[in-house]
């Protein structure tokens, strides 16, 4: 099925809450999403607003925002943004179902985020083989 780029490529804005004045959640989210399959462009316009372009056949706004929430970033949950978000979730989910792009397939963004998290350097990892860990 051939899908037009206007229907497939989505341009969205993600707004964050200003809980901490020194935080720059939009830049953090842009750096995190740059290497993700399906995300075509990210731009931190302000510290609290991220402009995002992504391919709907590979990922959707709901998956992206869930990953940002798991990352510890605080999305703006005022009434206007919740209604807008629900409308985007519904239309994108309907479009993906009609195109046959179901969640949980090989192009699922959760696997990309999990793989990216595993490759990040952080102190929560013991690099010794499993059989060496049991002897200590």
Tab-separated table of C-alpha atoms in Angstrom:
chain	number	residue	atom	x	y	z
A	1	UNK	CA	0.000	0.000	0.000
A	2	UNK	CA	1.476	3.313	-1.090
A	3	UNK	CA	1.017	6.056	1.507
A	4	UNK	CA	1.473	9.735	0.652
A	5	UNK	CA	4.164	11.601	2.572
A	6	UNK	CA	1.627	14.162	3.788
A	7	UNK	CA	-0.261	11.412	5.597
A	8	UNK	CA	2.778	9.483	6.780
A	9	UNK	CA	5.090	12.278	7.998
A	10	UNK	CA	3.789	14.074	11.096
A	11	UNK	CA	4.922	17.377	12.597
A	12	UNK	CA	4.100	17.767	16.277
A	13	UNK	CA	4.992	19.950	19.240
A	14	UNK	CA	5.689	18.490	22.657
A	15	UNK	CA	5.378	20.875	25.597
A	16	UNK	CA	7.038	20.300	28.964
A	17	UNK	CA	6.246	21.638	32.438
A	18	UNK	CA	8.549	24.134	34.092
A	19	UNK	CA	9.024	22.360	37.409
A	20	UNK	CA	12.692	23.315	37.644
A	21	UNK	CA	13.841	26.642	36.183
A	22	UNK	CA	17.325	25.394	35.275
A	23	UNK	CA	16.159	22.289	33.400
A	24	UNK	CA	16.067	22.151	29.633
A	25	UNK	CA	13.720	19.229	28.993
A	26	UNK	CA	13.248	20.001	25.303
A	27	UNK	CA	16.974	19.817	24.564
A	28	UNK	CA	17.307	16.592	26.577
A	29	UNK	CA	14.402	15.055	24.655
A	30	UNK	CA	15.843	16.211	21.314
A	31	UNK	CA	19.205	14.604	22.078
A	32	UNK	CA	17.489	11.393	23.155
A	33	UNK	CA	15.238	11.182	20.086
A	34	UNK	CA	17.895	12.051	17.489
A	35	UNK	CA	19.032	8.468	16.925
A	36	UNK	CA	15.616	6.822	17.093
A	37	UNK	CA	14.310	5.010	14.027
A	38	UNK	CA	11.297	6.862	12.668
A	39	UNK	CA	12.148	10.250	14.169
A	40	UNK	CA	13.230	12.437	11.268
A	41	UNK	CA	13.885	15.805	12.921
A	42	UNK	CA	13.906	17.306	16.412
A	43	UNK	CA	14.294	20.954	17.335
A	44	UNK	CA	14.299	22.355	20.867
A	45	UNK	CA	12.677	25.715	20.121
A	46	UNK	CA	12.522	26.777	23.776
A	47	UNK	CA	13.555	24.950	26.955
A	48	UNK	CA	9.931	23.813	27.280
A	49	UNK	CA	8.900	23.174	23.646
A	50	UNK	CA	10.139	20.512	21.262
A	51	UNK	CA	9.236	20.488	17.572
A	52	UNK	CA	9.228	16.945	16.255
A	53	UNK	CA	8.923	15.343	12.821
A	54	UNK	CA	8.459	11.583	12.575
A	55	UNK	CA	7.310	8.827	10.258
A	56	UNK	CA	3.979	7.457	11.436
A	57	UNK	CA	4.571	4.042	9.885
A	58	UNK	CA	7.574	3.538	12.186
A	59	UNK	CA	6.494	5.225	15.417
A	60	UNK	CA	3.682	7.296	16.884
A	61	UNK	CA	3.346	10.191	19.289
A	62	UNK	CA	2.061	7.987	22.095
A	63	UNK	CA	5.162	5.762	22.011
A	64	UNK	CA	7.463	8.781	21.900
A	65	UNK	CA	5.759	10.520	24.817
A	66	UNK	CA	5.697	7.315	26.892
A	67	UNK	CA	9.433	6.957	26.360
A	68	UNK	CA	10.039	10.592	27.352
A	69	UNK	CA	7.930	10.057	30.464
A	70	UNK	CA	9.957	6.957	31.343
A	71	UNK	CA	13.094	9.048	30.850
A	72	UNK	CA	11.876	11.316	33.652
A	73	UNK	CA	10.805	14.323	31.615
A	74	UNK	CA	7.609	16.083	32.684
A	75	UNK	CA	5.095	16.686	29.897
A	76	UNK	CA	2.657	19.565	30.217
A	77	UNK	CA	-0.668	18.036	31.279
A	78	UNK	CA	-2.902	21.073	31.182
A	79	UNK	CA	-6.385	20.509	29.785
A	80	UNK	CA	-5.612	21.892	26.314
A	81	UNK	CA	-2.574	19.641	25.858
A	82	UNK	CA	-4.367	16.564	27.176
A	83	UNK	CA	-7.214	17.051	24.695
A	84	UNK	CA	-4.798	17.706	21.843
A	85	UNK	CA	-2.741	14.667	22.834
A	86	UNK	CA	-5.819	12.412	22.993
A	87	UNK	CA	-6.902	13.580	19.537
A	88	UNK	CA	-3.444	12.867	18.088
A	89	UNK	CA	-3.329	9.441	19.756
A	90	UNK	CA	-6.713	8.496	18.343
A	91	UNK	CA	-6.073	9.676	14.788
A	92	UNK	CA	-2.607	8.130	14.644
A	93	UNK	CA	-3.799	4.835	16.084
A	94	UNK	CA	-6.633	4.705	13.541
A	95	UNK	CA	-4.262	5.541	10.689
A	96	UNK	CA	-1.773	2.874	11.775
A	97	UNK	CA	-4.497	0.248	12.092
A	98	UNK	CA	-5.803	1.071	8.624
A	99	UNK	CA	-2.295	0.809	7.167
A	100	UNK	CA	-1.493	-2.421	8.982
A	101	UNK	CA	1.180	-0.912	11.251
A	102	UNK	CA	0.235	-2.552	14.517
A	103	UNK	CA	2.033	-1.992	17.782
A	104	UNK	CA	4.422	-4.684	18.870
A	105	UNK	CA	5.876	-5.398	15.438
A	106	UNK	CA	9.579	-5.253	14.661
A	107	UNK	CA	9.437	-1.493	14.133
A	108	UNK	CA	8.180	-0.860	17.642
A	109	UNK	CA	9.905	2.125	19.222
A	110	UNK	CA	10.081	0.562	22.682
A	111	UNK	CA	12.763	-1.831	21.473
A	112	UNK	CA	14.745	1.085	20.098
A	113	UNK	CA	14.573	2.926	23.409
A	114	UNK	CA	15.521	-0.207	25.338
A	115	UNK	CA	18.492	-0.826	23.059
A	116	UNK	CA	19.601	2.804	23.377
A	117	UNK	CA	19.354	2.590	27.177
A	118	UNK	CA	21.492	-0.542	27.196
A	119	UNK	CA	24.228	1.161	25.182
A	120	UNK	CA	24.388	4.242	27.418
A	121	UNK	CA	27.225	4.366	29.915
A	122	UNK	CA	25.872	4.460	33.447
A	123	UNK	CA	26.901	2.998	36.771
A	124	UNK	CA	24.145	0.375	36.969
A	125	UNK	CA	25.952	-2.246	34.952
A	126	UNK	CA	28.267	-5.065	35.964
A	127	UNK	CA	30.314	-6.067	32.908
A	128	UNK	CA	31.587	-9.326	34.361
A	129	UNK	CA	30.185	-12.586	32.979
A	130	UNK	CA	27.346	-14.153	34.938
A	131	UNK	CA	29.438	-17.058	36.237
A	132	UNK	CA	32.018	-14.638	37.738
A	133	UNK	CA	29.354	-12.673	39.621
A	134	UNK	CA	28.251	-15.733	41.598
A	135	UNK	CA	31.700	-16.201	43.143
A	136	UNK	CA	31.776	-12.838	44.914
